[in-house]
Coordinates of C-alpha atoms in Angstrom, one line a residue:
X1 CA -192.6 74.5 -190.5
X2 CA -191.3 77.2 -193.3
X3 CA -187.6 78.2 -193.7
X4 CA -187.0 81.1 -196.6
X5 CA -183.6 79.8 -196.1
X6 CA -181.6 77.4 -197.6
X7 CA -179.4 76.0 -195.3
X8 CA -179.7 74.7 -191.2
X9 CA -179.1 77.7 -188.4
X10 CA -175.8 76.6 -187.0
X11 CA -174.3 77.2 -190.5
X12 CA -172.7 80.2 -190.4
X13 CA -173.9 83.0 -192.5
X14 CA -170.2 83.7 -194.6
X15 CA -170.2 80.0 -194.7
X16 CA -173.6 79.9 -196.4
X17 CA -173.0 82.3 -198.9
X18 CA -169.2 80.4 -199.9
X19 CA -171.7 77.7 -200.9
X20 CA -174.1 79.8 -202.9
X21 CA -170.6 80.7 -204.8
X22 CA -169.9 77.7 -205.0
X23 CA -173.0 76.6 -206.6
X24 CA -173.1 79.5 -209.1
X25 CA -169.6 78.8 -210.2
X26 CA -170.7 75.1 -210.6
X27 CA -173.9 75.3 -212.0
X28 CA -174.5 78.6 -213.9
X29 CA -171.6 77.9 -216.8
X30 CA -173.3 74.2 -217.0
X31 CA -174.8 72.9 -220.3
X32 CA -174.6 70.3 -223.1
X33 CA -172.2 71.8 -225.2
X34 CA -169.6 74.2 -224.6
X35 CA -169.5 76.5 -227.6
X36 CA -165.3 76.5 -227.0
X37 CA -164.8 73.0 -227.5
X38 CA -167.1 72.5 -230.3
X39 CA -164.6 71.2 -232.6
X40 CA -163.4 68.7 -230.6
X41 CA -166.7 67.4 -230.3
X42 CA -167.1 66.9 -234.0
X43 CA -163.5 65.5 -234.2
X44 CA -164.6 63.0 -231.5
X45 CA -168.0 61.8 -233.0
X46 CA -167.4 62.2 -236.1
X47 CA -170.8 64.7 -236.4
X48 CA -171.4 67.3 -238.0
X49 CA -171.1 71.0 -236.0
X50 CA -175.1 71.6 -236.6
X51 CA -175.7 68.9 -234.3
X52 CA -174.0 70.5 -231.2
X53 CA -175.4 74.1 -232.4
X54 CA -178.7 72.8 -232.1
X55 CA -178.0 71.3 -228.5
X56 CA -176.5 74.4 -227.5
X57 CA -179.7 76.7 -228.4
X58 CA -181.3 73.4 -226.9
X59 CA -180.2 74.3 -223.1
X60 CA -181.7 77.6 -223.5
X61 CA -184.7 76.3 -224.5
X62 CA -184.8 74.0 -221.7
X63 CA -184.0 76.8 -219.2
X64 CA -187.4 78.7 -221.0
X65 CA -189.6 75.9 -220.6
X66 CA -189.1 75.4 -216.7
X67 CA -189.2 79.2 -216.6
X68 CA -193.3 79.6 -215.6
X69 CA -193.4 76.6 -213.2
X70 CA -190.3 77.1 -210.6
X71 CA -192.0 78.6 -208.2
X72 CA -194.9 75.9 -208.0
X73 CA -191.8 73.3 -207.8
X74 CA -190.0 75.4 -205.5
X75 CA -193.3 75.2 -202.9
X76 CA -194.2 71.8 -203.3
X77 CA -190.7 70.1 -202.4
X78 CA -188.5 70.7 -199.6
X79 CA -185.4 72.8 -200.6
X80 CA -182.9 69.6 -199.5
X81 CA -184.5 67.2 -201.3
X82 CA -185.0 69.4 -204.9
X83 CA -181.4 70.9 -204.3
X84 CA -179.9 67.4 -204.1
X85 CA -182.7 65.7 -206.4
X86 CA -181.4 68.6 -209.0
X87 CA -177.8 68.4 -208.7
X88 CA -177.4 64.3 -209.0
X89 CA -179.7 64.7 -212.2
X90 CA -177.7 67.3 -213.6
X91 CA -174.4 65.2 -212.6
X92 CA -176.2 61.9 -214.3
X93 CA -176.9 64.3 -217.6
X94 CA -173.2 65.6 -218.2
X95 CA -171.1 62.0 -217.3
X96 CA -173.6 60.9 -220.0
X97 CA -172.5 63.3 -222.4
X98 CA -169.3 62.4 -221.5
X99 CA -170.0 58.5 -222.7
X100 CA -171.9 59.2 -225.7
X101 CA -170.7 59.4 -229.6
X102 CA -174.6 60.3 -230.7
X103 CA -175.4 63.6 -231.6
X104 CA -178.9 63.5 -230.7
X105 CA -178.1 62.0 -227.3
X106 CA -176.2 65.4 -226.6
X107 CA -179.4 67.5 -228.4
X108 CA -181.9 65.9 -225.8
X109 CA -179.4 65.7 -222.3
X110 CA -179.0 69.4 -223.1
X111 CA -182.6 70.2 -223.9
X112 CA -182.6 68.4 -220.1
X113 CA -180.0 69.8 -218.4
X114 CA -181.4 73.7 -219.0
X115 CA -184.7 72.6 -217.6
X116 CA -183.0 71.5 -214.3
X117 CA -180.2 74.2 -214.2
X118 CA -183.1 77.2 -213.9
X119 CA -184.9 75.0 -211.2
X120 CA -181.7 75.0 -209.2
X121 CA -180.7 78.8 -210.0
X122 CA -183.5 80.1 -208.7
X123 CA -182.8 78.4 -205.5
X124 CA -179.9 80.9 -205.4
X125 CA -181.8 83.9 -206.2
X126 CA -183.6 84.5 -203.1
X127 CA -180.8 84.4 -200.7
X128 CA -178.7 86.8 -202.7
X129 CA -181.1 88.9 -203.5
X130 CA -182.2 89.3 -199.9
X131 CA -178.2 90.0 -199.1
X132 CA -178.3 93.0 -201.7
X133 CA -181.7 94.4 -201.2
X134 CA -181.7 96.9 -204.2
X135 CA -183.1 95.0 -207.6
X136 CA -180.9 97.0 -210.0
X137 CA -177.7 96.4 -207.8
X138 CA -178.9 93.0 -207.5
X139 CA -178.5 92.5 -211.6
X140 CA -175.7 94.4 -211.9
X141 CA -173.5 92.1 -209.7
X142 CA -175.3 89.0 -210.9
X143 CA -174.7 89.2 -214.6
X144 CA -170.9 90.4 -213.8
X145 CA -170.4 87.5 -211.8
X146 CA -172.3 84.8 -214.0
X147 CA -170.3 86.5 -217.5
X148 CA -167.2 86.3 -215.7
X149 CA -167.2 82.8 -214.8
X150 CA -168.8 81.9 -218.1
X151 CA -166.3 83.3 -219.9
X152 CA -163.6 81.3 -217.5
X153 CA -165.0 78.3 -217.9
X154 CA -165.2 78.3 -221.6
X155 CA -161.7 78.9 -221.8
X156 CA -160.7 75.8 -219.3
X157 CA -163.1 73.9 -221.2
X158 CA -161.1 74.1 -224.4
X159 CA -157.8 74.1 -222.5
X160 CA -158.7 70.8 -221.0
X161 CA -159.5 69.4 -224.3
X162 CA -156.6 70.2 -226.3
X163 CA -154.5 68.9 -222.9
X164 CA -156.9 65.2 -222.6
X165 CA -159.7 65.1 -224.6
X166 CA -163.2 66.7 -224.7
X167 CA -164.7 63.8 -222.3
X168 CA -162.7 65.0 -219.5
X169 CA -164.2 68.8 -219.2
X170 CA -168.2 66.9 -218.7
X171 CA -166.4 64.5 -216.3
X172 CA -165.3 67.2 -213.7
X173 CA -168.9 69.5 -213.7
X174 CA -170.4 66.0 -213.1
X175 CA -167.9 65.2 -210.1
X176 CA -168.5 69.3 -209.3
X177 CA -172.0 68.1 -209.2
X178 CA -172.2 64.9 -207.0
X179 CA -169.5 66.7 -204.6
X180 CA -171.9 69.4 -204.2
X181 CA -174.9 67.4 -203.6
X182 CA -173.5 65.3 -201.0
X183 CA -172.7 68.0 -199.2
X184 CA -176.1 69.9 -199.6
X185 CA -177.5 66.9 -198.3
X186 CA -175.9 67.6 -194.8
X187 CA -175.9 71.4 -194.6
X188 CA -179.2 72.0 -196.0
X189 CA -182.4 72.1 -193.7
X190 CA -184.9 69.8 -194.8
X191 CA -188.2 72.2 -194.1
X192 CA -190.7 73.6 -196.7
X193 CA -190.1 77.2 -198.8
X194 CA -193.6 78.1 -198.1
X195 CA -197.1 76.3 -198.0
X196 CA -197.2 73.4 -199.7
X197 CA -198.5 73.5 -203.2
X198 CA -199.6 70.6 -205.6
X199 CA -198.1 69.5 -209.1
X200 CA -201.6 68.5 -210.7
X201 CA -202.2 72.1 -211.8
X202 CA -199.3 72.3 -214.3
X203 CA -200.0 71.5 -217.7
X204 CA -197.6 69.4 -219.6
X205 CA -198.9 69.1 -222.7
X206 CA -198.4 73.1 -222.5
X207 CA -194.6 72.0 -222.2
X208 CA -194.2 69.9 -224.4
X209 CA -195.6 72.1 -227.3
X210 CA -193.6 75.0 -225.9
X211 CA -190.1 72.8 -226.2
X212 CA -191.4 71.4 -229.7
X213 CA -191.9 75.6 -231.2
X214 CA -188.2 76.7 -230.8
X215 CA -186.7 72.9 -230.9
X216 CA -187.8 73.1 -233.9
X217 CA -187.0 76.8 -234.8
X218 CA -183.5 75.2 -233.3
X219 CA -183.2 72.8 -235.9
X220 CA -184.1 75.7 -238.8
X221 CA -181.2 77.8 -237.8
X222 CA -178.6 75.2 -236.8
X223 CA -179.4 73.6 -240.4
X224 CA -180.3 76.0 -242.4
X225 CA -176.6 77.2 -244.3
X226 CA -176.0 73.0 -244.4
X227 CA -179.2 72.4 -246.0
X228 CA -179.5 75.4 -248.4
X229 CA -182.5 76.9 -246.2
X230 CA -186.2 76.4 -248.3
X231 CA -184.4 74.0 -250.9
X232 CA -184.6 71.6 -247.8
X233 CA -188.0 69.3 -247.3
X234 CA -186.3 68.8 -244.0
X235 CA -186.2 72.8 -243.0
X236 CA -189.4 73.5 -244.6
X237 CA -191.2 70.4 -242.6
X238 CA -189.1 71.7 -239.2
X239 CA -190.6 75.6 -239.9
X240 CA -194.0 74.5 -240.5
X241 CA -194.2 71.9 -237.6
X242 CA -193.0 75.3 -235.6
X243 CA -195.6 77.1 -236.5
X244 CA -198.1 74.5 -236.0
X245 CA -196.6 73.7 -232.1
X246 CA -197.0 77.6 -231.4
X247 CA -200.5 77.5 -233.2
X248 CA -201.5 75.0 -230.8
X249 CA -199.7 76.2 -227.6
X250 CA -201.5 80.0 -227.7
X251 CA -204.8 77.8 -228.7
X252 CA -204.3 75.3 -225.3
X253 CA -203.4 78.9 -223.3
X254 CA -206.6 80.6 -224.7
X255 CA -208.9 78.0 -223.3
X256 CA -207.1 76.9 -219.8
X257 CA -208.3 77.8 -216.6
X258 CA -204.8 77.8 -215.4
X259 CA -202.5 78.4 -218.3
X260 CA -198.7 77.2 -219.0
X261 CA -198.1 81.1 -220.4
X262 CA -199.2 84.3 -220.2
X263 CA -199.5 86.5 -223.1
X264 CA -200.8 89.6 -221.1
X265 CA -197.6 91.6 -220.3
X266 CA -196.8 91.7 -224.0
X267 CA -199.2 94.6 -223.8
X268 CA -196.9 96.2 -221.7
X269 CA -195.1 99.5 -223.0
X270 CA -192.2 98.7 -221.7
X271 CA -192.3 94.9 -222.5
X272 CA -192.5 95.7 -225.7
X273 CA -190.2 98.7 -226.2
X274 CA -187.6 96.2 -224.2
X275 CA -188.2 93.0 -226.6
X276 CA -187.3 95.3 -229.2
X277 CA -184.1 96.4 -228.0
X278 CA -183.4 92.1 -226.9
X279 CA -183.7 91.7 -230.7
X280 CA -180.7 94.2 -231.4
X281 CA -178.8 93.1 -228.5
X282 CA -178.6 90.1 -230.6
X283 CA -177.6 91.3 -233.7
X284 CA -174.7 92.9 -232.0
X285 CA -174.3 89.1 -230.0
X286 CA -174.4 87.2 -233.3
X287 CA -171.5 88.5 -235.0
X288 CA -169.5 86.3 -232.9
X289 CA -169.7 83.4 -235.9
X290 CA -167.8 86.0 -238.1
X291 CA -165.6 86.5 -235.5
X292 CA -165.0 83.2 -235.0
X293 CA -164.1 83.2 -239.1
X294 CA -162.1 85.8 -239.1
X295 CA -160.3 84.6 -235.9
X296 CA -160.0 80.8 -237.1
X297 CA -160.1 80.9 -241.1
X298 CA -158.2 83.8 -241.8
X299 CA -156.1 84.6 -239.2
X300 CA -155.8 80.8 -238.1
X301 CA -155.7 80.7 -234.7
X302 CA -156.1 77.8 -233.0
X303 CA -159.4 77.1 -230.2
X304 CA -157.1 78.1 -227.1
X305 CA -156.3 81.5 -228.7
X306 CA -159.4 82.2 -229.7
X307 CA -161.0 81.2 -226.3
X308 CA -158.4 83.3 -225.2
X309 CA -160.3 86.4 -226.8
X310 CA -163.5 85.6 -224.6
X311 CA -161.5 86.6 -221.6
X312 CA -160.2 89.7 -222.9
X313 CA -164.0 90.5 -222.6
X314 CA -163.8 90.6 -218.8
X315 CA -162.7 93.7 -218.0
X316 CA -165.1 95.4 -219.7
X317 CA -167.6 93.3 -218.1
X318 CA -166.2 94.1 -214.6
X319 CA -166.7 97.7 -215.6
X320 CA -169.9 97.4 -216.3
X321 CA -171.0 95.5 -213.8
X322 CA -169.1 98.4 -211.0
X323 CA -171.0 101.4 -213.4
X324 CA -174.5 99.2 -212.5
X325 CA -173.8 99.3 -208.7
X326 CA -173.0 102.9 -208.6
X327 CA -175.9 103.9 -211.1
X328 CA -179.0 101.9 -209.6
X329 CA -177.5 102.9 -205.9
X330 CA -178.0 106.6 -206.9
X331 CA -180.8 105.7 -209.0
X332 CA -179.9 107.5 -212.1
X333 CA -182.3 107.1 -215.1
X334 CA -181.6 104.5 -217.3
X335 CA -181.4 105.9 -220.5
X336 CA -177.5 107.1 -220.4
X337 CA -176.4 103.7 -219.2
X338 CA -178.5 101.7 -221.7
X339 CA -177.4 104.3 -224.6
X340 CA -173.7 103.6 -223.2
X341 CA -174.0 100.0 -223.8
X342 CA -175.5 100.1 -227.3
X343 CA -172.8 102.8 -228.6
X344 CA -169.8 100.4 -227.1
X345 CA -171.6 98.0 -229.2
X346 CA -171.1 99.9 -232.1
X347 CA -167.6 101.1 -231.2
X348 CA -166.8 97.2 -231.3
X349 CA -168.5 96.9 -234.7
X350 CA -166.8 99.8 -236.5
X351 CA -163.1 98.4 -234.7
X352 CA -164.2 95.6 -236.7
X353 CA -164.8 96.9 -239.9
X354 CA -161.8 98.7 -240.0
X355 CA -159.5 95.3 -238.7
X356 CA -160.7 93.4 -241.3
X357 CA -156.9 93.0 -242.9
X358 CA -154.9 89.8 -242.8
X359 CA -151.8 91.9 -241.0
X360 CA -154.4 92.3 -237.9
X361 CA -152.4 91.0 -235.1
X362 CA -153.7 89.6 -231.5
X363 CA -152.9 92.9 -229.1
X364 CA -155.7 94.5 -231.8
X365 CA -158.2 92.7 -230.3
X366 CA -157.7 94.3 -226.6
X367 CA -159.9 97.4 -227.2
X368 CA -162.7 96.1 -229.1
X369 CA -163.4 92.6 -227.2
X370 CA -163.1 95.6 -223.8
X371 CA -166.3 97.3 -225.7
X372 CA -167.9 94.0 -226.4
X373 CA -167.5 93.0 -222.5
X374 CA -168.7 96.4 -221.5
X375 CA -171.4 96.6 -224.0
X376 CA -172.7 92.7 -223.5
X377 CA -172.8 93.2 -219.4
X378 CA -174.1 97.1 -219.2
X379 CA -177.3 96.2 -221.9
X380 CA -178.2 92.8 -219.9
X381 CA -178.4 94.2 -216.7
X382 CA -180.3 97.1 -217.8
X383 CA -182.5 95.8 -220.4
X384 CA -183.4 93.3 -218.6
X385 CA -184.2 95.3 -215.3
X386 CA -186.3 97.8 -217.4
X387 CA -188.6 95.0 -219.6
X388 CA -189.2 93.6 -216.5
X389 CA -189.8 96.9 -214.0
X390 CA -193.4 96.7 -212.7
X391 CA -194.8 93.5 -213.7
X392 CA -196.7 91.4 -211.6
X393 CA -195.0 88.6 -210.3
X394 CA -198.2 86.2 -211.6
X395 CA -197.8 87.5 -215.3
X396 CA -194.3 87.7 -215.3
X397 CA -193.6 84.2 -214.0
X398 CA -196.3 82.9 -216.9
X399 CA -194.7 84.7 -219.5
X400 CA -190.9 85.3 -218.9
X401 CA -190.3 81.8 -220.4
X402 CA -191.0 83.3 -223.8
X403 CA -189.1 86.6 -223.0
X404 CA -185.8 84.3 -222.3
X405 CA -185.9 82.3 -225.3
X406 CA -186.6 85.5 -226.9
X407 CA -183.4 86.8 -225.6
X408 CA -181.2 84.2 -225.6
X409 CA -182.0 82.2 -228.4
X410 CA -184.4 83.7 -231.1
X411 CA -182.6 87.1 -231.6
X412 CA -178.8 85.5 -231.3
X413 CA -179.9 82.7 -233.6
X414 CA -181.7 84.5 -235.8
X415 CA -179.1 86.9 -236.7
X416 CA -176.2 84.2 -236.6
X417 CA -178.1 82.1 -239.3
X418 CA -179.0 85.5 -241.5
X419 CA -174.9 86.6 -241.3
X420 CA -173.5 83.1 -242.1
X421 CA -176.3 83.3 -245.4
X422 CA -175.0 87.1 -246.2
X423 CA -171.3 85.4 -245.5
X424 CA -171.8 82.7 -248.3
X425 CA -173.4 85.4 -250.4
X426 CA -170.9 87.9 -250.4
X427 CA -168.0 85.6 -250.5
X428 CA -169.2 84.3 -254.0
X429 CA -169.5 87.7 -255.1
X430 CA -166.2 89.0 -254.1
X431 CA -164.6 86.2 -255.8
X432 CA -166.6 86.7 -258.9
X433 CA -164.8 90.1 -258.2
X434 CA -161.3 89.0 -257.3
X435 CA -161.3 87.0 -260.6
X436 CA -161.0 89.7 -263.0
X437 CA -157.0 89.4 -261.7
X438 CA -156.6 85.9 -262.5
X439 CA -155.3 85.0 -265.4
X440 CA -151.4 83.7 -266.9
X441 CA -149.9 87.0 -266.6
X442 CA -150.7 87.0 -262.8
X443 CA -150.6 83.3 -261.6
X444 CA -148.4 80.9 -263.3
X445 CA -149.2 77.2 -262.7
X446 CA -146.2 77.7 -260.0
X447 CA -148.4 80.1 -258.1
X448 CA -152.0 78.9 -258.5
X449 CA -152.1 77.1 -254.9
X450 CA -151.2 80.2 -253.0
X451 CA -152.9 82.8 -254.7
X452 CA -155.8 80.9 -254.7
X453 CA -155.8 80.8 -251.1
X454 CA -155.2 84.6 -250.8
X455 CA -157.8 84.9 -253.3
X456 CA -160.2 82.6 -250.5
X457 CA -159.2 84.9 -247.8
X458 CA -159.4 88.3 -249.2
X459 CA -163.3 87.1 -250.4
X460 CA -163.6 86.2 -246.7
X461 CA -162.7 89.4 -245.2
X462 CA -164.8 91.6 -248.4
X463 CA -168.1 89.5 -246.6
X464 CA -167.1 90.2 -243.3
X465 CA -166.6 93.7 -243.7
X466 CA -169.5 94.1 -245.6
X467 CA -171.8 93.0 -242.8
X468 CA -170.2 94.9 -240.2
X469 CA -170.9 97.6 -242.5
X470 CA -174.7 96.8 -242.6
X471 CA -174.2 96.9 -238.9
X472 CA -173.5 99.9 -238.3
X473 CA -175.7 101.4 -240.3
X474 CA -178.1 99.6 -238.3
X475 CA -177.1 100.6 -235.1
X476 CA -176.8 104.0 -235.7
X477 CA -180.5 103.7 -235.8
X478 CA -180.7 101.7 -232.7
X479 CA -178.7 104.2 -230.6
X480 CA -181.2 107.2 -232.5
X481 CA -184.1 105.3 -231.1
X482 CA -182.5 104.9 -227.6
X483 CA -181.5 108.3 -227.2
X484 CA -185.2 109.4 -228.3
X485 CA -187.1 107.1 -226.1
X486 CA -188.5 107.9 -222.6
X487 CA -187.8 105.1 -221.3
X488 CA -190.9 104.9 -218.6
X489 CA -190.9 108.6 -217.3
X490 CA -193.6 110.4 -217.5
X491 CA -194.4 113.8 -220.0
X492 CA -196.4 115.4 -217.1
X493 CA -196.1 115.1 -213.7
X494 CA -198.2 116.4 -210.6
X495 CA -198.3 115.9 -207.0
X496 CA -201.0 113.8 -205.7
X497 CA -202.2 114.6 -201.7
X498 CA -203.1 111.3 -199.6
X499 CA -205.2 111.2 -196.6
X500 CA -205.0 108.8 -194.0
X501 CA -208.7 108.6 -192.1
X502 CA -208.2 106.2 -189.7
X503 CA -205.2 103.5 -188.1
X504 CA -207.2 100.5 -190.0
X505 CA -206.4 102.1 -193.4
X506 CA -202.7 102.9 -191.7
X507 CA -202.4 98.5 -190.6
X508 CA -204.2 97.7 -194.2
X509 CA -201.7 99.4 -196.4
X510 CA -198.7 98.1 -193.9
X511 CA -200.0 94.7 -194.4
X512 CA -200.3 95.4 -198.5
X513 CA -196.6 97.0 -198.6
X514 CA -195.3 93.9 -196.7
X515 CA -197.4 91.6 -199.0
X516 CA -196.0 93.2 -202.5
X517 CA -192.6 92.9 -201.2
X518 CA -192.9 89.0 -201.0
X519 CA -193.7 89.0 -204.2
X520 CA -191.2 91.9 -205.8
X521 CA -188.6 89.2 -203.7
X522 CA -189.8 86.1 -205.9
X523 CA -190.1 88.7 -208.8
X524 CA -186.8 90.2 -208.5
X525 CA -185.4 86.6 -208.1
X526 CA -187.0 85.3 -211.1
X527 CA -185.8 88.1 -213.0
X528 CA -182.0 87.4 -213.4
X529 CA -182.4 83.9 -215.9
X530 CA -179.9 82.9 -218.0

């Protein structure tokens, strides 16, 4: 027998969804490193930060890699037995992170841990999405609700640190873990998704050669400042074994009668008009590494206060997410939302630019982490909803691995590794600069210590500003291009007459109407990935 369901009949239905919450909250802030409590992590192993950079790209990865083969796994297992399967493994993967003092331990557990996390997310798609019914609504309370709780979690993850120790954090989402599977394993019917499907068709190798291309694009942008970029053997090696893995990976899908990935909806207009605004989202998404300097070097706050300023992010995120329900329920064009995203973007950039002083003090931060909120959650839900919008569910399931690595973890890495370059860059030219003032008549041998350090400082914030600058500059072209774009609807449009010649054609296109929304279900479900 089939159950679309995840849980047995006598479980009531508000009772079902309080443990789909209670999944989500569990599972969707899990991974192998927790950007908040990174420092702790390299106080406690005695690593360097690269390491835990590169595992935290690493559970994106991971989450891109099982991307094109959940729905095979969700048909061929019962939903009891992959829920619970999932959730011990994911349990097993963070206490072990929790033991370990090796880097690479935490690199490959992460790598891990995404693969299994989007198995058992997409578990929780269905359900909710079948609650909502409208796609765009569906996206815009998703993301709110995932951000939200992301954001949360990172800030108990450092608070929890600084109060025990960094172990403690992995210990609790691996007891949140086993708790939930045990009680999965009661509550959850033990009958199949839909026909049963075998494994044998999914091509490993494919995998394999997809995790080796951005683990080692990974290693390039976690190590690239420490290891002085192409003056490294080591990131030279790493971006031509990159290259090679891809090379092989579009050859294997080329030639496969079945393949891993699908390159055909890159030929989509609005695929590709919506990877190119991904790849600005995340030049807007990387500056938080100079926030994180400014924050930490130069205004020296310590991790709780600066985790602090994740959270002032969530009202702007709640207000985006209440804009998406009202905009897709009336199903206003997307332009106006999408443009409003991108300019509260910039209006968090040019706050920025203009804070960029050592007297900046912590209630300055309440307006522009509001617009970063707003802008994060509002261009997520919408960007996402359009790069995805009619797509079959065959393509897109073959090929939205790529477009989530894309999103998550090219474009955010990408432009975190090119600001941290500009930083060292424009810090050793504003102290070349800065040192036109030092000299006896200014610093004494007293002095030296301290106006060296303001010296340090001031070069800091000269870098900082200077990229926010470049910035803006940029996205004024962004928000140009968004405001000029069609965005799907058509130049010319004309009314088209349909004639119905007989009741089979009537019970044929009823049957077709009920087939495609199966599949815009599974589609719609998919669509959401972290």
């Amino acid at each position: 027998m089939y159950n679309k369901g995840l849980y047995h009949d006598w479980v009531p239905k508000p009772v079902q969804l309080l443990f789909i919450i209670l999944l989500l909250i569990v599972v969707m802030p899990l991974g192998g490193v927790y950007t908040g409590n990174i420092s702790y992590l390299v106080s406690g192993t005695g690593a360097m930060s690269e390491y835990f950079m590169w595992a935290n790209y690493a559970t994106t990865i991971g989450m891109g890699a099982s991307m094109p083969i959940v729905l095979r796994t969700k048909m061929r297992f019962k939903v009891r037995d992959k829920m619970v399967f999932l959730l011990v493994a994911l349990g097993l993967l963070s206490f072990i992170n929790s033991t370990t003092l090796e880097p690479m331990i935490f690199v490959f557990s992460s790598l891990l841990i995404g693969f299994f996390k989007m198995m058992t997310t997409i578990e929780l798609f269905l359900p909710l999405m079948m609650m909502i019914g409208n796609r765009g609504m569906f996206y815009g309370a998703f993301y709110t609700f995932v951000l939200v709780i992301s954001q949360i979690s990172g800030y108990y993850a450092v608070e929890i640190s600084i109060k025990y120790n960094w172990q403690h954090f992995y210990i609790i989402m691996a007891i949140g873990c086993f708790a939930l599977a045990l009680l999965h394993w009661v509550v959850m019917h033990d009958k199949y998704f839909a026909l049963k499907v075998p494994l044998h068709y999914i091509d490993w190798l494919s995998i394999l050669l997809f995790a080796a291309t951005f683990m080692f694009s990974a290693y390039v942008f976690s190590f690239g400042k420490q290891q002085d970029w192409w003056n490294s053997k080591n990131i030279i090696n790493a971006s031509i074994a990159a290259f090679i893995s891809f090379a092989c990976l579009t050859i294997r899908q080329l030639t496969l009668k079945r393949p891993y990935l699908s390159f055909k909806i890159f030929t989509k207009n609005n695929v590709q008009h919506g990877l190119f605004m991904l790849f600005w989202i995340g030049m807007f998404l990387g500056t938080a590494s100079i926030q994180n300097t400014f924050a930490i070097g130069v205004l020296g706050y310590d991790q709780l206060t600066n985790a602090k300023l994740s959270l002032l992010m969530i009202p702007g995120l709640l207000l985006a997410g209440i804009v998406a329900l009202f905009w897709f329920k009336k199903e206003f064009p997307l332009k106006m939302y999408i443009f409003s995203g991108f300019s509260a973007m910039m209006g968090y950039a040019i706050i920025m630019y203009f804070s960029m002083v050592l007297e900046f003090n912590f209630e300055g931060w309440y307006l522009p982490m509001f617009l970063k909120g707003y802008g994060m959650c509002s261009l997520f839900i919408a960007v996402w909803f359009y790069t995805l919008d009619k797509l079959e569910i065959n393509d897109m399931l073959a090929a939205i691995g790529l477009v989530l690595v894309w999103r998550t973890f090219l474009a955010v890495g990408f432009f975190s590794a090119f600001y941290s370059w500009f930083q060292y860059r424009f810090q050793v030219v504003a102290i070349g600069d800065l040192a036109v003032y030092m000299d006896g008549m200014t610093i004494t041998p007293q002095t030296v210590a301290s106006n060296l350090k303001a010296i340090q400082l001031n070069a800091i914030l000269v870098a900082n500003k200077k990229i926010f600058g470049y910035i803006i500059l940029v996205g004024f072209g962004v928000l140009i291009y968004v405001f000029t774009h069609h965005f799907g609807k058509e130049r010319f449009q004309y009314l088209r007459f349909i004639r119905v010649l007989g009741g089979k054609s009537v019970i044929a296109r009823r049957r077709l109407q009920e087939r495609k929304k199966l599949m815009e279900e599974i589609k719609d479900a998919a669509g959401p990935a972290m």
